Amino acid sequence: MPVEQSSDAPLNQEPVVVDEQLYCSLTGRPISRAEAYWAPPLITARELVTTIVTTLLRAPSQLGHILLAEQPNVPYAQDVRERLAQRRSAEQLKLLIGMLVLLALLLLPVLLLVMRS
């Protein structure tokens, strides 16, 4: 049995903008919409590794979606842009060093076995 829905609102209605208080995602202090700098959220190396491991254990089919989905932009204060860039660079460096250490740990036994022969 088909269900008919009737609405009093027209279909071509303009989107409603809600005026709410924004908070800087890095410092947590209130900022106005005019001074907000919108950028993807800061994801730490620890959060990334934890998310990957948890997803692999609980729902491996969702790993691609979680890693490749576009993150919604969050507000930052204009004066923390430099600090945000430094934090992003530091997190990238931590991730790179962690991956190199993991690679070394995987290759070390192989190299020792080859050198032993």
Coordinates of N, CA and C in Angstrom, one line a residue:
M1 N 0.8 -1.2 0.0 CA 0.0 0.0 0.0 C 0.9 1.2 0.0
P2 N 0.8 2.1 -1.0 CA 1.7 3.3 -1.1 C 1.2 4.3 0.0
V3 N 2.3 4.9 0.5 CA 2.1 6.0 1.5 C 2.3 7.3 0.9
E4 N 1.3 8.2 1.0 CA 1.4 9.5 0.4 C 1.8 10.5 1.5
Q5 N 2.7 11.3 1.2 CA 3.2 12.3 2.2 C 2.8 13.7 1.6
S6 N 2.2 14.5 2.4 CA 2.0 15.8 2.0 C 2.7 16.8 2.9
S7 N 3.3 17.8 2.3 CA 4.0 18.8 3.1 C 3.5 20.2 2.7
D8 N 3.5 21.1 3.6 CA 3.1 22.4 3.3 C 4.2 23.3 2.8
A9 N 5.5 22.8 3.0 CA 6.6 23.6 2.5 C 6.9 23.3 1.0
P10 N 7.2 24.4 0.3 CA 7.5 24.2 -1.1 C 8.9 23.4 -1.3
L11 N 9.0 22.8 -2.4 CA 10.2 22.0 -2.7 C 11.4 22.8 -3.0
N12 N 11.3 24.0 -3.5 CA 12.4 24.9 -3.9 C 12.7 25.9 -2.8
Q13 N 12.6 25.5 -1.5 CA 12.8 26.3 -0.4 C 14.3 26.6 -0.2
E14 N 14.7 27.8 0.1 CA 16.1 28.1 0.4 C 16.6 27.4 1.6
P15 N 17.9 27.0 1.7 CA 18.4 26.4 2.9 C 18.4 27.4 4.1
V16 N 18.1 26.9 5.2 CA 18.1 27.7 6.4 C 19.5 27.7 7.0
V17 N 20.0 28.9 7.3 CA 21.3 29.0 7.9 C 21.1 29.3 9.4
V18 N 21.6 28.4 10.2 CA 21.5 28.5 11.7 C 22.7 29.2 12.2
D19 N 22.4 30.3 12.9 CA 23.5 31.1 13.5 C 23.8 30.5 14.9
E20 N 24.9 29.8 15.0 CA 25.3 29.2 16.2 C 26.7 29.6 16.6
Q21 N 27.1 29.4 17.8 CA 28.5 29.7 18.2 C 29.4 28.6 17.7
L22 N 30.5 29.1 17.1 CA 31.6 28.2 16.7 C 32.7 28.2 17.6
Y23 N 33.4 27.0 17.7 CA 34.5 26.9 18.6 C 35.7 26.4 17.8
C24 N 36.9 27.0 18.0 CA 38.1 26.5 17.3 C 38.4 25.1 17.7
S25 N 38.6 24.3 16.7 CA 38.8 22.8 16.9 C 40.2 22.5 17.6
L26 N 41.1 23.5 17.5 CA 42.4 23.3 18.1 C 42.5 23.8 19.5
T27 N 42.0 25.0 19.7 CA 42.1 25.6 21.1 C 40.8 25.5 21.9
G28 N 39.7 25.4 21.2 CA 38.4 25.3 21.9 C 37.8 26.6 22.3
R29 N 38.4 27.7 21.9 CA 37.8 29.0 22.3 C 36.8 29.4 21.3
P30 N 35.8 30.2 21.7 CA 34.7 30.6 20.8 C 35.3 31.6 19.7
I31 N 34.8 31.4 18.5 CA 35.1 32.3 17.3 C 33.9 32.6 16.6
S32 N 33.9 33.7 15.8 CA 32.7 34.1 15.0 C 32.8 33.4 13.7
R33 N 31.7 33.3 13.0 CA 31.7 32.7 11.7 C 32.5 33.4 10.7
A34 N 32.6 34.8 10.8 CA 33.4 35.6 9.9 C 34.9 35.3 10.0
E35 N 35.4 35.1 11.2 CA 36.8 34.9 11.4 C 37.2 33.4 11.4
A36 N 36.3 32.5 11.2 CA 36.6 31.1 11.2 C 37.4 30.7 9.9
Y37 N 38.4 29.9 10.1 CA 39.2 29.3 9.0 C 38.8 27.8 8.9
W38 N 38.2 27.4 7.8 CA 37.6 26.1 7.7 C 38.7 25.2 7.0
A39 N 38.9 24.0 7.7 CA 39.9 23.1 7.1 C 39.6 21.7 7.7
P40 N 40.1 20.6 7.0 CA 39.9 19.3 7.6 C 40.4 19.1 9.0
P41 N 39.8 18.2 9.7 CA 40.2 18.1 11.1 C 41.6 17.5 11.3
L42 N 42.3 17.9 12.4 CA 43.6 17.4 12.6 C 43.5 15.9 13.2
I43 N 44.1 15.0 12.5 CA 44.1 13.6 12.9 C 45.5 13.2 13.3
T44 N 45.7 12.8 14.5 CA 47.0 12.4 15.0 C 47.4 11.1 14.5
A45 N 48.7 10.8 14.5 CA 49.2 9.5 14.1 C 48.6 8.4 15.0
R46 N 48.4 8.6 16.3 CA 47.9 7.6 17.2 C 46.4 7.4 16.8
E47 N 45.6 8.4 16.5 CA 44.2 8.2 16.1 C 44.1 7.4 14.8
L48 N 45.0 7.7 13.9 CA 45.0 7.0 12.6 C 45.3 5.5 12.8
V49 N 46.3 5.2 13.5 CA 46.7 3.8 13.7 C 45.6 3.1 14.5
T50 N 45.1 3.7 15.5 CA 44.0 3.1 16.3 C 42.8 2.8 15.5
T51 N 42.4 3.8 14.6 CA 41.3 3.6 13.8 C 41.5 2.5 12.8
I52 N 42.7 2.4 12.2 CA 43.0 1.3 11.2 C 42.9 0.0 11.9
V53 N 43.6 -0.2 13.0 CA 43.6 -1.5 13.7 C 42.2 -1.9 14.2
T54 N 41.5 -1.0 14.8 CA 40.1 -1.3 15.2 C 39.2 -1.7 14.1
T55 N 39.3 -0.9 13.0 CA 38.5 -1.2 11.8 C 38.9 -2.6 11.2
L56 N 40.2 -2.9 11.1 CA 40.6 -4.2 10.6 C 40.0 -5.3 11.5
L57 N 40.0 -5.1 12.8 CA 39.5 -6.2 13.6 C 38.0 -6.3 13.7
R58 N 37.3 -5.2 13.5 CA 35.8 -5.2 13.7 C 35.0 -5.2 12.4
A59 N 35.5 -4.5 11.4 CA 34.7 -4.4 10.1 C 35.7 -4.1 9.0
P60 N 36.5 -5.1 8.6 CA 37.5 -4.9 7.5 C 37.0 -4.4 6.2
S61 N 35.7 -4.6 5.9 CA 35.2 -4.2 4.6 C 35.0 -2.6 4.6
Q62 N 34.9 -2.0 5.8 CA 34.7 -0.6 5.9 C 36.0 0.2 5.9
L63 N 37.2 -0.5 5.9 CA 38.5 0.2 5.9 C 38.7 1.2 4.8
G64 N 38.3 0.8 3.6 CA 38.5 1.8 2.5 C 37.6 3.0 2.6
H65 N 36.4 2.8 3.1 CA 35.5 3.9 3.3 C 36.0 4.9 4.3
I66 N 36.5 4.3 5.4 CA 37.0 5.2 6.5 C 38.2 5.9 6.1
L67 N 39.1 5.3 5.4 CA 40.4 6.0 5.0 C 40.2 6.9 3.9
L68 N 39.3 6.7 2.9 CA 39.2 7.5 1.7 C 38.1 8.4 1.7
A69 N 37.2 8.4 2.7 CA 36.0 9.3 2.7 C 36.5 10.7 3.0
E70 N 35.9 11.7 2.4 CA 36.3 13.1 2.7 C 35.8 13.5 4.0
Q71 N 36.7 14.1 4.8 CA 36.4 14.6 6.1 C 35.7 16.0 6.0
P72 N 34.7 16.2 6.8 CA 34.0 17.5 6.8 C 34.9 18.5 7.4
N73 N 34.9 19.7 6.9 CA 35.8 20.8 7.4 C 35.3 21.3 8.8
V74 N 36.2 21.6 9.6 CA 35.9 22.1 11.0 C 36.5 23.5 11.1
P75 N 35.9 24.3 12.0 CA 36.4 25.7 12.2 C 37.7 25.8 13.0
Y76 N 38.6 26.7 12.6 CA 39.8 27.0 13.4 C 39.9 28.5 13.4
A77 N 40.5 29.0 14.5 CA 40.7 30.5 14.6 C 41.8 30.9 13.6
Q78 N 41.8 32.1 13.0 CA 42.8 32.5 12.1 C 44.2 32.5 12.7
D79 N 44.3 32.9 13.9 CA 45.6 33.0 14.5 C 46.3 31.7 14.9
V80 N 45.6 30.6 14.7 CA 46.3 29.3 15.0 C 46.6 28.5 13.7
R81 N 46.6 29.2 12.6 CA 46.9 28.5 11.3 C 48.3 28.0 11.3
E82 N 49.3 28.8 11.8 CA 50.7 28.4 11.8 C 50.9 27.2 12.7
R83 N 50.2 27.3 13.9 CA 50.4 26.2 14.9 C 49.7 24.9 14.3
L84 N 48.6 25.0 13.6 CA 47.9 23.9 13.0 C 48.8 23.3 11.9
A85 N 49.5 24.1 11.1 CA 50.4 23.6 10.1 C 51.6 22.8 10.7
Q86 N 52.1 23.4 11.8 CA 53.2 22.7 12.5 C 52.8 21.4 13.1
R87 N 51.6 21.3 13.7 CA 51.0 20.1 14.2 C 50.8 19.0 13.2
R88 N 50.3 19.5 12.0 CA 50.1 18.5 10.9 C 51.4 18.0 10.4
S89 N 52.4 18.8 10.3 CA 53.8 18.4 9.9 C 54.4 17.4 10.9
A90 N 54.2 17.7 12.2 CA 54.7 16.8 13.2 C 54.0 15.5 13.2
E91 N 52.7 15.5 13.0 CA 52.0 14.2 12.9 C 52.4 13.4 11.7
Q92 N 52.6 14.1 10.5 CA 53.1 13.4 9.3 C 54.5 12.8 9.6
L93 N 55.4 13.5 10.3 CA 56.7 13.0 10.6 C 56.6 11.8 11.5
K94 N 55.8 11.8 12.5 CA 55.6 10.7 13.4 C 55.1 9.5 12.6
L95 N 54.2 9.7 11.8 CA 53.7 8.5 11.0 C 54.7 8.0 10.1
L96 N 55.5 8.8 9.4 CA 56.6 8.4 8.5 C 57.6 7.6 9.3
I97 N 58.1 8.1 10.5 CA 59.1 7.4 11.3 C 58.5 6.1 11.8
G98 N 57.3 6.0 12.2 CA 56.6 4.8 12.6 C 56.6 3.8 11.5
M99 N 56.3 4.2 10.3 CA 56.2 3.2 9.2 C 57.6 2.7 8.9
L100 N 58.6 3.6 8.9 CA 60.0 3.2 8.7 C 60.5 2.2 9.7
V101 N 60.2 2.4 11.0 CA 60.5 1.5 12.1 C 59.8 0.2 11.8
L102 N 58.6 0.2 11.5 CA 57.9 -1.1 11.2 C 58.5 -1.8 10.0
L103 N 58.9 -1.1 9.0 CA 59.5 -1.7 7.8 C 60.9 -2.3 8.2
A104 N 61.6 -1.6 9.1 CA 62.9 -2.1 9.5 C 62.7 -3.4 10.4
L105 N 61.7 -3.4 11.2 CA 61.4 -4.6 12.0 C 61.0 -5.8 11.2
L106 N 60.3 -5.5 10.1 CA 59.9 -6.6 9.2 C 61.1 -7.1 8.3
L107 N 62.0 -6.2 7.9 CA 63.1 -6.6 7.1 C 64.3 -7.2 7.8
L108 N 64.5 -6.8 9.1 CA 65.6 -7.2 9.8 C 65.8 -8.7 9.9
P109 N 64.7 -9.5 10.2 CA 64.9 -11.0 10.3 C 65.2 -11.6 8.9
V110 N 64.6 -11.0 7.9 CA 64.9 -11.5 6.5 C 66.4 -11.3 6.2
L111 N 66.9 -10.1 6.5 CA 68.3 -9.8 6.2 C 69.2 -10.6 7.0
L112 N 68.9 -10.9 8.3 CA 69.7 -11.7 9.1 C 69.7 -13.2 8.6
L113 N 68.6 -13.7 8.1 CA 68.6 -15.0 7.5 C 69.4 -15.1 6.2
V114 N 69.4 -14.1 5.4 CA 70.1 -14.0 4.1 C 71.6 -13.9 4.4
M115 N 72.0 -13.1 5.4 CA 73.4 -13.0 5.8 C 74.0 -14.3 6.4
R116 N 73.1 -15.0 7.0 CA 73.5 -16.3 7.7 C 73.9 -17.4 6.7
S117 N 73.2 -17.4 5.6 CA 73.4 -18.5 4.6 C 74.7 -18.4 3.9

